Amino acid sequence: SYEDLPIDQIFADPNIGPPGGWQLREVSTPTDLYSAQEELIAGFLQAETEIGSHLRWMVGGRYETASQQIDTPKLGEANRLSTLDNAGIRPGTELTVLFRDDLQLRAAFSQTVNRPDLRELAPQIYLNPTNRYLYYGNPNLEVAELLNYDLRLEWYHDGSDNVQLAGFYKDLTNPIEEVLRPAGGLRTFENAEQGWLY
């Protein structure tokens, strides 16, 4: 029995390979693979202006069209094709109030998205190498939408040194959450209805 031997003897050449030695084997099934493609096309337009001597205003928008497609083999069945398409304009704006040359207040708003990664979408089991948990992808995930609000007070002194006081608030629709399925101990991903970060 190998379990009673010191580690240097377990890995000694006579104990590795046949006959009677131990071997490392990879055990996989046809459903352990998938083919995927992801495409993102985007463009950005931004304008900035000064309003008097104490205000700066920036406004912009980013147009994105994105597509994710995953083709997963199923045992004894046709391949399962999962697709997630998303397009839209994501606006952003920032107003800066200059109290003095070295003191300013910034307020910003933007709309962004969080798309699931390909593994989160692929309907297959995989082992996460970081935490060693088993995961199963969810092909029914939706893109999460975020509304971002930021406020920051900045004080610049002594050349490049600065002190900042900042706060943010994010309102999320369909945030992607990791969940544990008690039956089987698998972890997967689902969209919650709403979420907040601050």
PDB file of C-alpha atoms in Angstrom:
ATOM      1  CA  SER A   1       0.000   0.000   0.000  1.00  0.00           C
ATOM      2  CA  TYR A   2       1.448   3.345  -1.071  1.00  0.00           C
ATOM      3  CA  GLU A   3      -0.224   5.322   1.717  1.00  0.00           C
ATOM      4  CA  ASP A   4       2.198   3.901   4.309  1.00  0.00           C
ATOM      5  CA  LEU A   5       5.333   4.882   2.376  1.00  0.00           C
ATOM      6  CA  PRO A   6       7.300   8.155   2.698  1.00  0.00           C
ATOM      7  CA  ILE A   7       6.676  10.562  -0.186  1.00  0.00           C
ATOM      8  CA  ASP A   8      10.113  10.035  -1.765  1.00  0.00           C
ATOM      9  CA  GLN A   9       9.411   6.285  -2.027  1.00  0.00           C
ATOM     10  CA  ILE A  10       5.909   6.761  -3.438  1.00  0.00           C
ATOM     11  CA  PHE A  11       7.393   8.749  -6.337  1.00  0.00           C
ATOM     12  CA  ALA A  12      10.394   6.443  -6.826  1.00  0.00           C
ATOM     13  CA  ASP A  13      10.781   5.078 -10.380  1.00  0.00           C
ATOM     14  CA  PRO A  14       9.985   1.401  -9.535  1.00  0.00           C
ATOM     15  CA  ASN A  15       6.549   2.417  -8.174  1.00  0.00           C
ATOM     16  CA  ILE A  16       5.454   4.374 -11.246  1.00  0.00           C
ATOM     17  CA  GLY A  17       3.742   2.741 -14.238  1.00  0.00           C
ATOM     18  CA  PRO A  18       2.707  -0.842 -14.985  1.00  0.00           C
ATOM     19  CA  PRO A  19       2.899  -3.576 -13.894  1.00  0.00           C
ATOM     20  CA  GLY A  20       1.579  -2.960 -10.380  1.00  0.00           C
ATOM     21  CA  GLY A  21       2.684   0.677 -10.190  1.00  0.00           C
ATOM     22  CA  TRP A  22       0.499   3.700 -10.129  1.00  0.00           C
ATOM     23  CA  GLN A  23      -0.323   5.907 -13.128  1.00  0.00           C
ATOM     24  CA  LEU A  24      -1.842   9.312 -13.704  1.00  0.00           C
ATOM     25  CA  ARG A  25      -4.779   9.206 -16.106  1.00  0.00           C
ATOM     26  CA  GLU A  26      -7.060  11.901 -17.381  1.00  0.00           C
ATOM     27  CA  VAL A  27     -10.694  10.834 -17.311  1.00  0.00           C
ATOM     28  CA  SER A  28     -12.933  12.947 -19.505  1.00  0.00           C
ATOM     29  CA  THR A  29     -16.098  12.639 -21.554  1.00  0.00           C
ATOM     30  CA  PRO A  30     -17.125  14.187 -24.885  1.00  0.00           C
ATOM     31  CA  THR A  31     -19.192  16.766 -22.983  1.00  0.00           C
ATOM     32  CA  ASP A  32     -16.104  18.132 -21.201  1.00  0.00           C
ATOM     33  CA  LEU A  33     -15.343  20.418 -24.120  1.00  0.00           C
ATOM     34  CA  TYR A  34     -17.045  23.224 -25.982  1.00  0.00           C
ATOM     35  CA  SER A  35     -16.265  25.553 -28.815  1.00  0.00           C
ATOM     36  CA  ALA A  36     -17.045  29.220 -28.387  1.00  0.00           C
ATOM     37  CA  GLN A  37     -16.787  32.549 -30.087  1.00  0.00           C
ATOM     38  CA  GLU A  38     -17.194  36.056 -28.771  1.00  0.00           C
ATOM     39  CA  GLU A  39     -17.442  39.260 -30.772  1.00  0.00           C
ATOM     40  CA  LEU A  40     -17.580  42.851 -29.522  1.00  0.00           C
ATOM     41  CA  ILE A  41     -17.832  45.884 -31.787  1.00  0.00           C
ATOM     42  CA  ALA A  42     -17.850  49.290 -30.120  1.00  0.00           C
ATOM     43  CA  GLY A  43     -17.436  52.978 -30.821  1.00  0.00           C
ATOM     44  CA  PHE A  44     -17.131  55.962 -28.494  1.00  0.00           C
ATOM     45  CA  LEU A  45     -17.942  59.655 -28.890  1.00  0.00           C
ATOM     46  CA  GLN A  46     -17.048  62.268 -26.255  1.00  0.00           C
ATOM     47  CA  ALA A  47     -17.173  66.037 -25.929  1.00  0.00           C
ATOM     48  CA  GLU A  48     -15.798  68.290 -23.186  1.00  0.00           C
ATOM     49  CA  THR A  49     -16.359  71.979 -22.544  1.00  0.00           C
ATOM     50  CA  GLU A  50     -15.663  74.618 -19.916  1.00  0.00           C
ATOM     51  CA  ILE A  51     -18.553  76.607 -18.498  1.00  0.00           C
ATOM     52  CA  GLY A  52     -17.103  79.817 -17.129  1.00  0.00           C
ATOM     53  CA  SER A  53     -13.880  79.555 -15.155  1.00  0.00           C
ATOM     54  CA  HIS A  54     -15.069  77.091 -12.484  1.00  0.00           C
ATOM     55  CA  LEU A  55     -16.966  74.332 -14.320  1.00  0.00           C
ATOM     56  CA  ARG A  56     -15.897  71.595 -16.737  1.00  0.00           C
ATOM     57  CA  TRP A  57     -18.456  69.287 -18.322  1.00  0.00           C
ATOM     58  CA  MET A  58     -17.817  66.071 -20.221  1.00  0.00           C
ATOM     59  CA  VAL A  59     -20.517  64.042 -21.955  1.00  0.00           C
ATOM     60  CA  GLY A  60     -20.149  60.949 -24.079  1.00  0.00           C
ATOM     61  CA  GLY A  61     -21.641  57.714 -25.249  1.00  0.00           C
ATOM     62  CA  ARG A  62     -20.376  54.277 -26.191  1.00  0.00           C
ATOM     63  CA  TYR A  63     -22.254  52.096 -28.653  1.00  0.00           C
ATOM     64  CA  GLU A  64     -21.663  48.358 -28.288  1.00  0.00           C
ATOM     65  CA  THR A  65     -22.943  45.296 -30.047  1.00  0.00           C
ATOM     66  CA  ALA A  66     -21.804  41.992 -28.575  1.00  0.00           C
ATOM     67  CA  SER A  67     -22.392  38.343 -29.347  1.00  0.00           C
ATOM     68  CA  GLN A  68     -21.387  35.213 -27.420  1.00  0.00           C
ATOM     69  CA  GLN A  69     -21.989  31.727 -28.816  1.00  0.00           C
ATOM     70  CA  ILE A  70     -21.160  28.352 -27.269  1.00  0.00           C
ATOM     71  CA  ASP A  71     -21.498  24.963 -28.960  1.00  0.00           C
ATOM     72  CA  THR A  72     -21.512  22.119 -26.390  1.00  0.00           C
ATOM     73  CA  PRO A  73     -21.684  18.376 -27.237  1.00  0.00           C
ATOM     74  CA  LYS A  74     -24.373  16.334 -25.460  1.00  0.00           C
ATOM     75  CA  LEU A  75     -24.147  12.548 -25.071  1.00  0.00           C
ATOM     76  CA  GLY A  76     -26.462  10.815 -27.545  1.00  0.00           C
ATOM     77  CA  GLU A  77     -28.058  14.120 -28.602  1.00  0.00           C
ATOM     78  CA  ALA A  78     -27.480  16.995 -30.976  1.00  0.00           C
ATOM     79  CA  ASN A  79     -25.044  19.657 -29.766  1.00  0.00           C
ATOM     80  CA  ARG A  80     -26.498  22.351 -27.555  1.00  0.00           C
ATOM     81  CA  LEU A  81     -26.018  25.862 -28.951  1.00  0.00           C
ATOM     82  CA  SER A  82     -26.140  28.744 -26.439  1.00  0.00           C
ATOM     83  CA  THR A  83     -26.185  32.352 -27.657  1.00  0.00           C
ATOM     84  CA  LEU A  84     -26.250  35.703 -25.889  1.00  0.00           C
ATOM     85  CA  ASP A  85     -26.605  38.877 -27.953  1.00  0.00           C
ATOM     86  CA  ASN A  86     -26.623  42.404 -26.581  1.00  0.00           C
ATOM     87  CA  ALA A  87     -26.457  45.882 -28.141  1.00  0.00           C
ATOM     88  CA  GLY A  88     -27.060  49.436 -26.997  1.00  0.00           C
ATOM     89  CA  ILE A  89     -25.788  52.924 -26.276  1.00  0.00           C
ATOM     90  CA  ARG A  90     -24.117  53.436 -22.879  1.00  0.00           C
ATOM     91  CA  PRO A  91     -24.080  57.115 -21.874  1.00  0.00           C
ATOM     92  CA  GLY A  92     -21.657  58.797 -19.490  1.00  0.00           C
ATOM     93  CA  THR A  93     -21.198  62.296 -18.130  1.00  0.00           C
ATOM     94  CA  GLU A  94     -18.971  64.102 -15.617  1.00  0.00           C
ATOM     95  CA  LEU A  95     -19.172  67.574 -14.085  1.00  0.00           C
ATOM     96  CA  THR A  96     -16.102  69.061 -12.392  1.00  0.00           C
ATOM     97  CA  VAL A  97     -16.379  72.063 -10.062  1.00  0.00           C
ATOM     98  CA  LEU A  98     -13.068  73.918  -9.579  1.00  0.00           C
ATOM     99  CA  PHE A  99     -13.136  75.663  -6.188  1.00  0.00           C
ATOM    100  CA  ARG A 100      -9.458  76.642  -6.415  1.00  0.00           C
ATOM    101  CA  ASP A 101      -6.476  75.689  -8.544  1.00  0.00           C
ATOM    102  CA  ASP A 102      -5.716  72.852  -6.103  1.00  0.00           C
ATOM    103  CA  LEU A 103      -9.252  71.801  -5.024  1.00  0.00           C
ATOM    104  CA  GLN A 104     -12.010  70.314  -7.163  1.00  0.00           C
ATOM    105  CA  LEU A 105     -15.188  68.250  -6.893  1.00  0.00           C
ATOM    106  CA  ARG A 106     -16.133  65.679  -9.564  1.00  0.00           C
ATOM    107  CA  ALA A 107     -19.582  64.150 -10.025  1.00  0.00           C
ATOM    108  CA  ALA A 108     -20.074  61.431 -12.638  1.00  0.00           C
ATOM    109  CA  PHE A 109     -22.757  59.137 -14.014  1.00  0.00           C
ATOM    110  CA  SER A 110     -22.378  56.260 -16.461  1.00  0.00           C
ATOM    111  CA  GLN A 111     -24.246  53.227 -17.707  1.00  0.00           C
ATOM    112  CA  THR A 112     -22.272  50.005 -18.198  1.00  0.00           C
ATOM    113  CA  VAL A 113     -22.848  46.267 -18.592  1.00  0.00           C
ATOM    114  CA  ASN A 114     -21.407  43.071 -17.157  1.00  0.00           C
ATOM    115  CA  ARG A 115     -21.479  40.130 -19.547  1.00  0.00           C
ATOM    116  CA  PRO A 116     -20.988  36.568 -18.292  1.00  0.00           C
ATOM    117  CA  ASP A 117     -17.737  34.957 -19.321  1.00  0.00           C
ATOM    118  CA  LEU A 118     -17.824  31.924 -21.598  1.00  0.00           C
ATOM    119  CA  ARG A 119     -17.357  29.389 -18.800  1.00  0.00           C
ATOM    120  CA  GLU A 120     -20.289  30.871 -16.902  1.00  0.00           C
ATOM    121  CA  LEU A 121     -22.461  30.303 -20.000  1.00  0.00           C
ATOM    122  CA  ALA A 122     -21.232  26.845 -21.072  1.00  0.00           C
ATOM    123  CA  PRO A 123     -23.539  24.036 -19.829  1.00  0.00           C
ATOM    124  CA  GLN A 124     -20.741  21.758 -18.634  1.00  0.00           C
ATOM    125  CA  ILE A 125     -19.020  20.826 -15.379  1.00  0.00           C
ATOM    126  CA  TYR A 126     -15.533  22.182 -14.720  1.00  0.00           C
ATOM    127  CA  LEU A 127     -13.153  22.364 -11.775  1.00  0.00           C
ATOM    128  CA  ASN A 128     -12.128  25.853 -10.692  1.00  0.00           C
ATOM    129  CA  PRO A 129      -8.343  25.595 -10.162  1.00  0.00           C
ATOM    130  CA  THR A 130      -8.318  28.433  -7.619  1.00  0.00           C
ATOM    131  CA  ASN A 131     -10.895  27.256  -5.070  1.00  0.00           C
ATOM    132  CA  ARG A 132     -11.152  23.560  -6.196  1.00  0.00           C
ATOM    133  CA  TYR A 133     -15.002  23.706  -6.419  1.00  0.00           C
ATOM    134  CA  LEU A 134     -17.011  22.095  -9.227  1.00  0.00           C
ATOM    135  CA  TYR A 135     -19.023  24.520 -11.375  1.00  0.00           C
ATOM    136  CA  TYR A 136     -21.728  24.077 -13.985  1.00  0.00           C
ATOM    137  CA  GLY A 137     -22.351  26.892 -16.492  1.00  0.00           C
ATOM    138  CA  ASN A 138     -25.802  28.371 -17.065  1.00  0.00           C
ATOM    139  CA  PRO A 139     -26.746  29.001 -20.726  1.00  0.00           C
ATOM    140  CA  ASN A 140     -29.770  31.058 -19.627  1.00  0.00           C
ATOM    141  CA  LEU A 141     -27.772  33.927 -18.090  1.00  0.00           C
ATOM    142  CA  GLU A 142     -28.595  37.487 -19.109  1.00  0.00           C
ATOM    143  CA  VAL A 143     -26.365  40.543 -19.352  1.00  0.00           C
ATOM    144  CA  ALA A 144     -26.261  42.622 -16.142  1.00  0.00           C
ATOM    145  CA  GLU A 145     -26.981  46.363 -16.522  1.00  0.00           C
ATOM    146  CA  LEU A 146     -25.282  48.872 -14.192  1.00  0.00           C
ATOM    147  CA  LEU A 147     -26.011  52.506 -13.377  1.00  0.00           C
ATOM    148  CA  ASN A 148     -22.901  54.078 -11.794  1.00  0.00           C
ATOM    149  CA  TYR A 149     -22.793  57.252  -9.669  1.00  0.00           C
ATOM    150  CA  ASP A 150     -19.481  58.670  -8.429  1.00  0.00           C
ATOM    151  CA  LEU A 151     -18.582  61.691  -6.288  1.00  0.00           C
ATOM    152  CA  ARG A 152     -14.974  62.679  -5.543  1.00  0.00           C
ATOM    153  CA  LEU A 153     -13.329  65.610  -3.764  1.00  0.00           C
ATOM    154  CA  GLU A 154      -9.681  66.076  -4.814  1.00  0.00           C
ATOM    155  CA  TRP A 155      -7.037  68.248  -3.174  1.00  0.00           C
ATOM    156  CA  TYR A 156      -3.712  68.588  -5.012  1.00  0.00           C
ATOM    157  CA  HIS A 157      -0.734  69.910  -3.060  1.00  0.00           C
ATOM    158  CA  ASP A 158       3.037  69.988  -3.270  1.00  0.00           C
ATOM    159  CA  GLY A 159       3.253  69.230  -6.978  1.00  0.00           C
ATOM    160  CA  SER A 160       2.058  65.717  -7.715  1.00  0.00           C
ATOM    161  CA  ASP A 161       0.782  64.809  -4.217  1.00  0.00           C
ATOM    162  CA  ASN A 162      -2.967  64.653  -3.663  1.00  0.00           C
ATOM    163  CA  VAL A 163      -5.632  63.636  -1.178  1.00  0.00           C
ATOM    164  CA  GLN A 164      -9.000  62.310  -2.377  1.00  0.00           C
ATOM    165  CA  LEU A 165     -12.302  61.618  -0.650  1.00  0.00           C
ATOM    166  CA  ALA A 166     -14.545  59.471  -2.854  1.00  0.00           C
ATOM    167  CA  GLY A 167     -17.833  57.606  -2.795  1.00  0.00           C
ATOM    168  CA  PHE A 168     -19.742  55.560  -5.337  1.00  0.00           C
ATOM    169  CA  TYR A 169     -23.108  53.892  -5.757  1.00  0.00           C
ATOM    170  CA  LYS A 170     -24.006  51.227  -8.334  1.00  0.00           C
ATOM    171  CA  ASP A 171     -27.543  50.070  -9.139  1.00  0.00           C
ATOM    172  CA  LEU A 172     -27.471  46.640 -10.823  1.00  0.00           C
ATOM    173  CA  THR A 173     -30.231  44.962 -12.824  1.00  0.00           C
ATOM    174  CA  ASN A 174     -29.831  41.194 -13.388  1.00  0.00           C
ATOM    175  CA  PRO A 175     -26.499  40.932 -11.502  1.00  0.00           C
ATOM    176  CA  ILE A 176     -24.730  37.607 -12.026  1.00  0.00           C
ATOM    177  CA  GLU A 177     -24.386  35.689  -8.759  1.00  0.00           C
ATOM    178  CA  GLU A 178     -22.599  32.464  -7.857  1.00  0.00           C
ATOM    179  CA  VAL A 179     -25.003  29.978  -6.224  1.00  0.00           C
ATOM    180  CA  LEU A 180     -24.585  26.544  -4.649  1.00  0.00           C
ATOM    181  CA  ARG A 181     -26.875  23.686  -5.654  1.00  0.00           C
ATOM    182  CA  PRO A 182     -27.188  21.490  -2.524  1.00  0.00           C
ATOM    183  CA  ALA A 183     -28.035  18.401  -4.595  1.00  0.00           C
ATOM    184  CA  GLY A 184     -24.690  17.264  -5.970  1.00  0.00           C
ATOM    185  CA  GLY A 185     -22.684  20.117  -4.421  1.00  0.00           C
ATOM    186  CA  LEU A 186     -22.270  21.913  -7.754  1.00  0.00           C
ATOM    187  CA  ARG A 187     -21.921  25.657  -7.998  1.00  0.00           C
ATOM    188  CA  THR A 188     -23.477  27.590 -10.865  1.00  0.00           C
ATOM    189  CA  PHE A 189     -24.425  31.145 -11.842  1.00  0.00           C
ATOM    190  CA  GLU A 190     -27.797  32.882 -11.895  1.00  0.00           C
ATOM    191  CA  ASN A 191     -29.161  36.368 -12.446  1.00  0.00           C
ATOM    192  CA  ALA A 192     -30.565  38.011  -9.340  1.00  0.00           C
ATOM    193  CA  GLU A 193     -33.297  40.615  -9.889  1.00  0.00           C
ATOM    194  CA  GLN A 194     -31.386  43.580  -8.469  1.00  0.00           C
ATOM    195  CA  GLY A 195     -28.299  44.498  -6.527  1.00  0.00           C
ATOM    196  CA  TRP A 196     -26.537  47.520  -5.060  1.00  0.00           C
ATOM    197  CA  LEU A 197     -22.932  48.375  -4.333  1.00  0.00           C
ATOM    198  CA  TYR A 198     -21.739  51.434  -2.464  1.00  0.00           C
TER     199      TYR A 198
END
